[in-house]
Coordinates of C-alpha atoms and ligand atoms in Angstrom, one line a residue:
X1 CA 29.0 -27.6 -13.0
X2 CA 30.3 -24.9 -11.0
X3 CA 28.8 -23.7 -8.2
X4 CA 27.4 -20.2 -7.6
X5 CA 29.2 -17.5 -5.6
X6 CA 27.4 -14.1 -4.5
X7 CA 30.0 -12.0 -5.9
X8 CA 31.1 -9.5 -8.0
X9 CA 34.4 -10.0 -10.3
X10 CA 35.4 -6.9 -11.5
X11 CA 38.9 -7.2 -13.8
X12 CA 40.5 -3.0 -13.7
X13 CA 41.5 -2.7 -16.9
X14 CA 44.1 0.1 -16.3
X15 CA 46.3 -2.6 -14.5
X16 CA 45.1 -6.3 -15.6
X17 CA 44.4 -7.1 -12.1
X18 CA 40.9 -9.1 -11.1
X19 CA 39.3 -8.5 -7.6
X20 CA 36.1 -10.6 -6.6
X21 CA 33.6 -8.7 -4.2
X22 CA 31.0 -9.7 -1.9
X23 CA 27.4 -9.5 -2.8
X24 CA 25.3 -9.6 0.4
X25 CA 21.7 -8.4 -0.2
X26 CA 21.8 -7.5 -4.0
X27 CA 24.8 -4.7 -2.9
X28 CA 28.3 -4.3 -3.2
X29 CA 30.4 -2.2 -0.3
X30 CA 31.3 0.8 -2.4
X31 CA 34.3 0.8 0.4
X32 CA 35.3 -2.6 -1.3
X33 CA 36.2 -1.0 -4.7
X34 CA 39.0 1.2 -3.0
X35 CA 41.4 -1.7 -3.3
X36 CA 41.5 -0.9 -7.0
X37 CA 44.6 1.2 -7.6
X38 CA 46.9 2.2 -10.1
X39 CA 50.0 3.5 -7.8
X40 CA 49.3 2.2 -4.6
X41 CA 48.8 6.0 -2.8
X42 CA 45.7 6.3 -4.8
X43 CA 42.7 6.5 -2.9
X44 CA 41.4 3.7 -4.8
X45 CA 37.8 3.8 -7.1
X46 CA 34.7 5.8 -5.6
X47 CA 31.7 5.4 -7.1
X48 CA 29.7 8.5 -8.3
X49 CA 26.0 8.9 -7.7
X50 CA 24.5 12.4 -7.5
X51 CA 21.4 12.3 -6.0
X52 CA 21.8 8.6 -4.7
X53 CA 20.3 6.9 -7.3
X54 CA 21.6 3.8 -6.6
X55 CA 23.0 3.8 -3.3
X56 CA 21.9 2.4 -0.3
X57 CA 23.3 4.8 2.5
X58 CA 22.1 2.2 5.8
X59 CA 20.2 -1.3 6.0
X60 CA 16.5 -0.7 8.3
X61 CA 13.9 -3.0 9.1
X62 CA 11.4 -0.2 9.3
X63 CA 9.8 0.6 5.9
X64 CA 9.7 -1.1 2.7
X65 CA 8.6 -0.4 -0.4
X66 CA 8.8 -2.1 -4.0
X67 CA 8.0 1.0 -6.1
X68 CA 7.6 -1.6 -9.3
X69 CA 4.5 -3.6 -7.7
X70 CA 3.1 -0.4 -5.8
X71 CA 3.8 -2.0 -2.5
X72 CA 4.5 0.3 1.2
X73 CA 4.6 -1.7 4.3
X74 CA 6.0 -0.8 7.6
X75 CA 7.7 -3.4 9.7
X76 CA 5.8 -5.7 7.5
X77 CA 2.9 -4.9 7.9
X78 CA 0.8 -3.7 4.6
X79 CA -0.3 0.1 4.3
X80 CA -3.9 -0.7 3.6
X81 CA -4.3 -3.1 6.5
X82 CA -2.6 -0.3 9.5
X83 CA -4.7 2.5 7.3
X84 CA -7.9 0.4 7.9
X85 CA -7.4 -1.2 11.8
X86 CA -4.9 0.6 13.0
X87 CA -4.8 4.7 14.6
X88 CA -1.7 7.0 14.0
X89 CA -0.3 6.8 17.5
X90 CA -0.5 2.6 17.4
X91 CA 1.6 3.3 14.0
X92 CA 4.0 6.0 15.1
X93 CA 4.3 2.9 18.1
X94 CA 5.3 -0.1 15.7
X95 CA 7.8 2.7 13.9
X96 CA 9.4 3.4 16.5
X97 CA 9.7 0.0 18.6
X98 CA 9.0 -2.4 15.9
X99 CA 5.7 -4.2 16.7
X100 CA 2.5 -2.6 17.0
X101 CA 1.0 -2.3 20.9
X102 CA -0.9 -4.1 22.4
X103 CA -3.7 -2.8 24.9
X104 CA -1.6 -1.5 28.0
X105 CA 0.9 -0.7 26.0
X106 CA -0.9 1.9 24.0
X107 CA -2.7 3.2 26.9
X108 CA 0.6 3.8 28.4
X109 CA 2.1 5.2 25.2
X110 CA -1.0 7.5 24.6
X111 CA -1.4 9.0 28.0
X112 CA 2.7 10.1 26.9
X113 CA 2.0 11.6 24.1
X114 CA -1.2 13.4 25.8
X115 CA 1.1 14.8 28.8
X116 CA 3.7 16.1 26.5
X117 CA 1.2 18.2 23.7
X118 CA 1.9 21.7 25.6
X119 CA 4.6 23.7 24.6
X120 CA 6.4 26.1 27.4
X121 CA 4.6 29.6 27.2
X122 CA 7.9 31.2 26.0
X123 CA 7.5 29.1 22.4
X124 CA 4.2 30.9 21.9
X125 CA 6.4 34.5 22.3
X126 CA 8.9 33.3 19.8
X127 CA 5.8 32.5 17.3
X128 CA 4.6 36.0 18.2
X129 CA 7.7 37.3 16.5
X130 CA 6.9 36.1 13.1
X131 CA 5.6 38.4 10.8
X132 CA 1.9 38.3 10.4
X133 CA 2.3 36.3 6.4
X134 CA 4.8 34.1 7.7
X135 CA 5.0 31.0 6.1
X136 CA 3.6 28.4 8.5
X137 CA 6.0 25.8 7.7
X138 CA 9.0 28.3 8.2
X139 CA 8.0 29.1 11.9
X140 CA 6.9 25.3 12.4
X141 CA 10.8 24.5 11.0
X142 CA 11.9 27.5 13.5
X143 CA 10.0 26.5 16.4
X144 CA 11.2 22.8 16.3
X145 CA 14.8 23.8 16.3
X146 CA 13.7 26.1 19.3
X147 CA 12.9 23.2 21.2
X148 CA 16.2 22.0 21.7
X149 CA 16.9 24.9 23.7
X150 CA 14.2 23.6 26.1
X151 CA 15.3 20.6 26.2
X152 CA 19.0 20.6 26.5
X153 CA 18.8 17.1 28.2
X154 CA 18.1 15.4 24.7
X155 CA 21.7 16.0 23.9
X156 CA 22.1 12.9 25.6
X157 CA 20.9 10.8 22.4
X158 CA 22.6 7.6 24.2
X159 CA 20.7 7.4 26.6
X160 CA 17.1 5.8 25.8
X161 CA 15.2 7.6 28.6
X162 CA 16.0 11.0 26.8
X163 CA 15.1 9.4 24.0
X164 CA 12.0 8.1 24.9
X165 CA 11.4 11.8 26.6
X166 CA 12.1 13.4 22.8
X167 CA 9.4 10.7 21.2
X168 CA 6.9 12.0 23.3
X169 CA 7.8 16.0 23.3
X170 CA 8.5 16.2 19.3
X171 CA 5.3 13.6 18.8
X172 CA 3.3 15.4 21.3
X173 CA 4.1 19.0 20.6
X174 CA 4.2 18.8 16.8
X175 CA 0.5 19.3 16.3
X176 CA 0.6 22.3 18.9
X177 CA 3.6 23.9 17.2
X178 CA 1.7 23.4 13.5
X179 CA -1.8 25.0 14.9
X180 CA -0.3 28.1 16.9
X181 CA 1.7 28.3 13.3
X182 CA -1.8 28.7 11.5
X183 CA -3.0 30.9 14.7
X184 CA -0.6 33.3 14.5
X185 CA -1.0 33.9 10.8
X186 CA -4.6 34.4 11.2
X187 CA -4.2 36.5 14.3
X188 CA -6.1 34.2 16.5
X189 CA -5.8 33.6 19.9
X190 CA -3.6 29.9 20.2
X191 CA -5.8 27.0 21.5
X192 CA -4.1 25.1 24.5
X193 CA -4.3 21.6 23.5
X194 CA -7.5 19.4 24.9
X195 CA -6.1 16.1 26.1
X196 CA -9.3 14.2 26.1
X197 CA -9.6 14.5 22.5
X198 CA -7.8 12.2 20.3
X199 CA -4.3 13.0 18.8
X200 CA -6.3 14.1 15.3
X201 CA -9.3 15.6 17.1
X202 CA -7.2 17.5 19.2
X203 CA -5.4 19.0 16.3
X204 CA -8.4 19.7 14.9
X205 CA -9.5 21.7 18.2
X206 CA -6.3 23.7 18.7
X207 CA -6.7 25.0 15.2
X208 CA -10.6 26.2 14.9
X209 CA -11.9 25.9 18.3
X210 CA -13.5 29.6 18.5
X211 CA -15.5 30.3 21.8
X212 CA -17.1 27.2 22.2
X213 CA -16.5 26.1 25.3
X214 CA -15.5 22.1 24.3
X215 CA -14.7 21.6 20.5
X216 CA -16.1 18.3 19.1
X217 CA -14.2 17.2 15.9
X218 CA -16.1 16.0 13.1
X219 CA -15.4 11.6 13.6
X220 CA -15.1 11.6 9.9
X221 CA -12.8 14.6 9.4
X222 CA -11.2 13.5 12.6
X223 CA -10.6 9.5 11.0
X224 CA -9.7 10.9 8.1
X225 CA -6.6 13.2 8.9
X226 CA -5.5 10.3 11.2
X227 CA -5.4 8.2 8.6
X228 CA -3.2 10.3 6.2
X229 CA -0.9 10.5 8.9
X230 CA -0.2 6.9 8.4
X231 CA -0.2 7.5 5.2
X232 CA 2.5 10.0 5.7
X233 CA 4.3 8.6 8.9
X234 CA 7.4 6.6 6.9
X235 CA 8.8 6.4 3.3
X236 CA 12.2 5.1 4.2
X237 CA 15.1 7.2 2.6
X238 CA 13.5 10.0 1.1
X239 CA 14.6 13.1 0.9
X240 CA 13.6 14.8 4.8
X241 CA 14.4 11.3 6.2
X242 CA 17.9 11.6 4.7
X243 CA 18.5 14.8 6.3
X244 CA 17.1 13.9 9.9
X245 CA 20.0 10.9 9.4
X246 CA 22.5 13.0 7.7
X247 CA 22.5 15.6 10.4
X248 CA 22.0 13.3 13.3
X249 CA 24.5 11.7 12.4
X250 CA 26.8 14.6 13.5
X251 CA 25.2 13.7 17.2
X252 CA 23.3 16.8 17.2
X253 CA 20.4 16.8 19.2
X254 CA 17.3 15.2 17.5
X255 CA 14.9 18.5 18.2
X256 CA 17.6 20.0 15.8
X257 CA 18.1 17.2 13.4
X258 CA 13.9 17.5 13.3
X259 CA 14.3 20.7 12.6
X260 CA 16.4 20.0 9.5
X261 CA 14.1 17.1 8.1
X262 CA 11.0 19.6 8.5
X263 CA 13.4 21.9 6.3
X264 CA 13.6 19.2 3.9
X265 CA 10.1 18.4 3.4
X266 CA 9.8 22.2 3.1
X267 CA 10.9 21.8 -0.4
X268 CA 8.2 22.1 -3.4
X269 CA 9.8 18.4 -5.1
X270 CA 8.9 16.9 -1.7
X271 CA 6.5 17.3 1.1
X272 CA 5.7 20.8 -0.7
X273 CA 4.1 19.4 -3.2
X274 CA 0.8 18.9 -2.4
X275 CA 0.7 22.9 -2.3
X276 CA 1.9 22.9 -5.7
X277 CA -0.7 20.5 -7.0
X278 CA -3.6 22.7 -5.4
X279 CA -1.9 25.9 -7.0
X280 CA -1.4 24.0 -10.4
X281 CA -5.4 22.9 -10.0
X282 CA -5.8 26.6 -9.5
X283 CA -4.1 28.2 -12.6
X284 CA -5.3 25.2 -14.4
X285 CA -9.0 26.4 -13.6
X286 CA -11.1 24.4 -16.0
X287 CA -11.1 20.1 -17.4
X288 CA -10.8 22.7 -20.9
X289 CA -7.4 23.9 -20.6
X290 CA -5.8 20.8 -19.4
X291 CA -4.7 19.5 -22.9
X292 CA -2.9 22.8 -23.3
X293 CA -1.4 21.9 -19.6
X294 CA -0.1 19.0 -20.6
X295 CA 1.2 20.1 -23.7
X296 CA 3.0 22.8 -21.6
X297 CA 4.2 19.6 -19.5
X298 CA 5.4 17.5 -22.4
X299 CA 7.4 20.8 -23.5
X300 CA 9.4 20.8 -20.5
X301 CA 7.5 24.2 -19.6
X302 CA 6.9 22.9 -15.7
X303 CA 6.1 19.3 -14.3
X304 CA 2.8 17.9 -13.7
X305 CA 2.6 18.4 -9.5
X306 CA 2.0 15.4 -7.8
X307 CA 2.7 13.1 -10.3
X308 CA 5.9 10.9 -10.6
X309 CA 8.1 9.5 -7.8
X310 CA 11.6 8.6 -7.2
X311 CA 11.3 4.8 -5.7
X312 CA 7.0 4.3 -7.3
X313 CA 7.1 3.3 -11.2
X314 CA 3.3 2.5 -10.6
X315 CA 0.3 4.2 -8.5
X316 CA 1.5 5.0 -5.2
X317 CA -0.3 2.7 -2.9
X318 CA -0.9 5.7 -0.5
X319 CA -2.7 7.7 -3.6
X320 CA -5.2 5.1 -3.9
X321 CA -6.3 4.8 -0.1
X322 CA -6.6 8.9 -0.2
X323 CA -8.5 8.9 -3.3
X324 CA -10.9 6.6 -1.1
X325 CA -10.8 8.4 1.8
X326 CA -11.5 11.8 -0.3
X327 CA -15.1 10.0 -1.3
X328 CA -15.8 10.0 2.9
X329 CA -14.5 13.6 3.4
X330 CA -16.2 15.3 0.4
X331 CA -19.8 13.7 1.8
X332 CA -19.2 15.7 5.0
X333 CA -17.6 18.5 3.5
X334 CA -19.2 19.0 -0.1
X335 CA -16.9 18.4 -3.1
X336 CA -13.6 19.9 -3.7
X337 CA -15.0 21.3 -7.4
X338 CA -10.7 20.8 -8.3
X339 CA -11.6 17.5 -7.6
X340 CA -12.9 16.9 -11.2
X341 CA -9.9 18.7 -13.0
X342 CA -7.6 16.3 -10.6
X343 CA -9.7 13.3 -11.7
X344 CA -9.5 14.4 -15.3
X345 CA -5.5 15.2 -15.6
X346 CA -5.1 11.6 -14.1
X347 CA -7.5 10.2 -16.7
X348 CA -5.7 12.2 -19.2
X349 CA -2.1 12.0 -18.0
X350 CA -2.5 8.0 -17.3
X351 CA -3.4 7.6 -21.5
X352 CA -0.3 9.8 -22.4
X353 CA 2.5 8.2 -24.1
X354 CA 5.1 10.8 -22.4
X355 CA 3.9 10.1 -19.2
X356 CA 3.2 6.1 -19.6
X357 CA 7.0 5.7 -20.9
X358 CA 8.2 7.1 -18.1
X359 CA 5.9 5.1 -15.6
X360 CA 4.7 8.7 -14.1
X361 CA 1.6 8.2 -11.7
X362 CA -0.2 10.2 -9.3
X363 CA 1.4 10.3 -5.8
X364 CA 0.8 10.6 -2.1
X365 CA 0.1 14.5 -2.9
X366 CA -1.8 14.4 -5.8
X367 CA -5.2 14.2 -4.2
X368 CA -4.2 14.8 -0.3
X369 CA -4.2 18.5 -1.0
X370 CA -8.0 18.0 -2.4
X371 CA -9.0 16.6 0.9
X372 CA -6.9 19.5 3.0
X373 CA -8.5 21.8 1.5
X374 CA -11.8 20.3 1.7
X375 CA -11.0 20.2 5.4
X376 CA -10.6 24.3 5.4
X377 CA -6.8 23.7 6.0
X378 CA -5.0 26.6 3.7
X379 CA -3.0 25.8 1.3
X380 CA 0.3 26.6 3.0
X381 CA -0.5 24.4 6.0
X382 CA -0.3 21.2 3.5
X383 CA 3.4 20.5 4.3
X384 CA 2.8 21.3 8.1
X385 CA 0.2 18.7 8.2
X386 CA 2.7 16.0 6.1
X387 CA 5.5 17.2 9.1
X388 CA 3.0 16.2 12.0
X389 CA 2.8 12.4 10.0
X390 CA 6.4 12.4 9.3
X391 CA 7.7 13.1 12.9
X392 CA 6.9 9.3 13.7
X393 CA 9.2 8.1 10.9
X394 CA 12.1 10.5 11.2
X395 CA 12.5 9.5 15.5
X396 CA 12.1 5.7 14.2
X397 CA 14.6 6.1 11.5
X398 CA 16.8 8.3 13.3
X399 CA 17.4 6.1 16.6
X400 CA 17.8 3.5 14.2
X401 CA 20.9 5.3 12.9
X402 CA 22.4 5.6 16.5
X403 CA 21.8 2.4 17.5
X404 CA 23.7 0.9 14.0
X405 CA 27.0 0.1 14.6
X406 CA 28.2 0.9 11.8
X407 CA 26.9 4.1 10.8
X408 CA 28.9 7.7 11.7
X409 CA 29.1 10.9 10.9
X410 CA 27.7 11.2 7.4
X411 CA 30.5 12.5 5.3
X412 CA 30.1 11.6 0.8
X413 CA 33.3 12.3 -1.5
X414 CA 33.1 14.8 -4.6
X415 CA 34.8 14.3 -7.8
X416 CA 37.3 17.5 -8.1
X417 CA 37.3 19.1 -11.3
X418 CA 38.1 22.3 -10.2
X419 CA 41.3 24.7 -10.9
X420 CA 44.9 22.5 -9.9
X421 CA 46.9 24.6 -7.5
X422 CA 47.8 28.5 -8.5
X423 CA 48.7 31.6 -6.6
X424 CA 46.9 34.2 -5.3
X425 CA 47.6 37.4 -7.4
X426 CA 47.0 40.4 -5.0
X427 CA 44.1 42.1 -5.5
X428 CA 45.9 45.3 -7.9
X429 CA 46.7 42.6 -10.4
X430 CA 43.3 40.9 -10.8
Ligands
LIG1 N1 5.8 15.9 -14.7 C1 6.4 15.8 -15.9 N2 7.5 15.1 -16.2 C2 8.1 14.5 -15.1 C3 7.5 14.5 -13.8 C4 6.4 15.3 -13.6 N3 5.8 15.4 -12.5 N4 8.3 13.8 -13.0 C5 9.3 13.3 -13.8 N5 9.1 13.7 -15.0 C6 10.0 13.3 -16.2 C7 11.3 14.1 -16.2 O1 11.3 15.3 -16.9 C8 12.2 13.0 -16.8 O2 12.0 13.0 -18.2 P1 13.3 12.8 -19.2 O3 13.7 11.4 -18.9 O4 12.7 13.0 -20.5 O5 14.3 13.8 -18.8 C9 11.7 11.7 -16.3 O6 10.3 12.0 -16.0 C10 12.4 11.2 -15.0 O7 12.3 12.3 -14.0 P2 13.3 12.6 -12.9 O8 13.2 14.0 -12.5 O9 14.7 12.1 -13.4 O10 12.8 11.7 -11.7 P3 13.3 11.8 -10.2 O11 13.2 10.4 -9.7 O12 14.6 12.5 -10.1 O13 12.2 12.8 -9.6 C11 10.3 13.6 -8.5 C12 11.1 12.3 -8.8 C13 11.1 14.7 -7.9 C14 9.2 13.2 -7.5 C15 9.6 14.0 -9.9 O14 8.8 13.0 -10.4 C16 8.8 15.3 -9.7 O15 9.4 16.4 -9.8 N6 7.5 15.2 -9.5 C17 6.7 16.4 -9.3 C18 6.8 16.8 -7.9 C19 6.1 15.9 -6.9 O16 5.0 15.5 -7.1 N7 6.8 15.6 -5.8 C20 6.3 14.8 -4.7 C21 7.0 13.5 -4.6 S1 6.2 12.5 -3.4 C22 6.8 13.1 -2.0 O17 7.8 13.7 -1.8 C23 6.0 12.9 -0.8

């Protein structure tokens, strides 16, 4: 019988000739398909795949999901499980070094994080020139790029000390960057951060401490916004993670690679979603006119926000533990009444042959902006809150990018099919 080989045979039909490639890890090197030539100038076959699709751009050990079974793990270890024992800063530890802390280590790690949550008082003077309905995601994208100028040092991105320094700054000031975002655009005075509060609580402090003298977080609030940053923290190459690689990549600094992901996130098909799903609830406004909705939906007349994903073709793990957590929340915080239209455009949605055929189901965002709100977070703070999560993942992913030897500066070919070369009439003959 003959024996199994893990590869490819490919037989180019323009010239008769057969070429066997290597299949390591379910992939072919697209590089490998270049020896396929006509003349032998050519540059050889690409492949073509807008949007990535079916490309794997780098190999990580950080994040892994099977969208098929519903399954998110990082560095192994299952969503659920680090949701339930585990607190955002022992996460944002594992992603970035690969095993979760143990007890000095996270002391040492925390007390990091907790020196490095003030921002230089010059920051606060750049937020001061936003306009008063700035977006608070545009001056939080605007304020992480304006760290690099702080920091020039974390040009060095060889050298893990400065690394290890920009963990702890973009970690550490993220939160403060997010609540004087939300200060300035209600014209209150910015709340130093409080380091013996937890990372969450102290979040939570910074944005609505008024004139008490010591704001005390909520535990339940305060456990569950930490927990939807894990929820948050890593989702391997999506769209913001791909930037932060794509731009460090060009050995930018990583305050300004950041910067970039945050931009990407920005973006109402990714982390602005969950602002779209609470402003769909909204114009929804009752259970009633939700088969008209979806009839809208099935029409092609908008999408149905927060539902359908890329990588999941069944519930996103992360959508079930919020749904959960949303239960805790609402009996501290009453009930979001959107809840109930959310609940019932799932029900309805989940029965529907249009959206069952193409395996759409609720995602990370469909009921975290339920909970945000719930919370008294405004709407446009929803991606800020998903960029304080994220900043763990991006750092993770993106020193994993520098310290792969074979990744460089990320650089994709286009198929031409533009005008062949012509002269330039001057501009009287035009
Ligand atoms: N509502 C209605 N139809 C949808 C939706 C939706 N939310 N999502 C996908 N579809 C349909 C498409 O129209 C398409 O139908 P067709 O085959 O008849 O043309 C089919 O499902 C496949 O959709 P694509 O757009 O090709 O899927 P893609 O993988 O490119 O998009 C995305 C994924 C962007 C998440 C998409 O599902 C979407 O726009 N969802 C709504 C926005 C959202 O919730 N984004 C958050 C994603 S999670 C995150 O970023 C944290």
């Amino acid at each position: 019988m003959e024996t199994k080989r893990s590869t490819l045979t490919i037989t180019d039909n323009r010239t008769g000739k057969q070429y066997e490639l290597p299949i390591e890890n379910e992939t072919i090197r697209a590089n490998d398909l270049r020896q396929m030539k006509v003349n032998p100038d050519d540059f050889g076959i690409m492949t073509y795949d807008p949007a990535y699709m079916a490309t794997a751009s780098c190999k990580s050990t950080i994040t892994f999901i099977d969208g098929d079974k519903g399954i998110l793990r990082y560095r192994g270890y299952p969503i659920e499980q680090l949701a339930e024992k585990c607190s955002y800063l022992e996460v944002a530890y594992l992603l970035l070094f690969g095993e979760l802390p143990n007890k000095a280590q996270l002391e040492e790690w925390t007390a990091h994080i907790t020196t490095h949550t003030f921002v230089h008082e010059n920051l606060k003077k750049l937020m001061d020139g936003f306009h008063y309905d700035a977006h608070p995601m545009g001056m939080f994208v605007s304020t992480v790029a304006a760290l690099s100028t702080f920091y020039p040092g974390a040009k060095k991105i060889s050298d893990p000390t400065e690394r290890a320094m920009t963990f702890y700054r973009l970690i550490g000031k993220a939160p403060t960057l997010a609540a004087f975002a939300y200060r300035h655009s209600v014209g209150m005075p910015y709340v130093h951060p409080d380091n013996e509060l937890s990372y969450a609580g102290n979040f939570l402090s910074m944005m609505y401490k008024v004139a008490e003298p010591k704001y005390k977080p909520n535990p339940v609030l305060e456990h569950a916004l930490d927990v939807l940053y894990i929820l948050h923290a890593d989702h391997e190459q999506n769209c913001s993670t791909s930037a932060m690689r794509g731009v460090g990549s060009s050995q930018v600094d990583p305050y300004s690679a950041a910067a970039a992901a945050s931009a990407a996130l920005y973006g109402p098909l990714h982390g602005g979603a969950n602002e779209a799903v609470l402003r769909m609830l909204d114009e929804i406004g009752t259970k009633e006119k939700i088969p008209a909705f979806i009839k809208e939906v099935k029409e092609g007349k908008g999408r149905l926000m927060g539902f359908g994903h890329r990588v999941y073709k069944n519930y996103d793990p992360r959508a079930s533990i919020i749904k959960r957590l949303a239960d805790q929340v609402f009996e501290v915080t009453g009930r979001n009444p959107k809840l109930d239209i959310a609940l019932e455009l799932e029900r309805i949605a989940l029965q529907d042959d249009y959206f069952v055929k193409r395996k759409l189901y609720p995602n990370v965002d469909f009921y975290s902006g339920l909970i945000y709100q719930a919370m008294k977070f405004p709407v446009d703070m929803f991606p800020v809150l998903f960029a304080i999560g994220r900043m763990s993942g991006w750092l993770a992913q993106w020193q994993e990018l520098l310290l792969d030897p074979e990744q460089k500066i990320a650089r994709p070919r286009q198929v031409y099919l533009g005008k062949g070369a012509r002269d330039v009439p001057m501009l009287s003959q035009r």
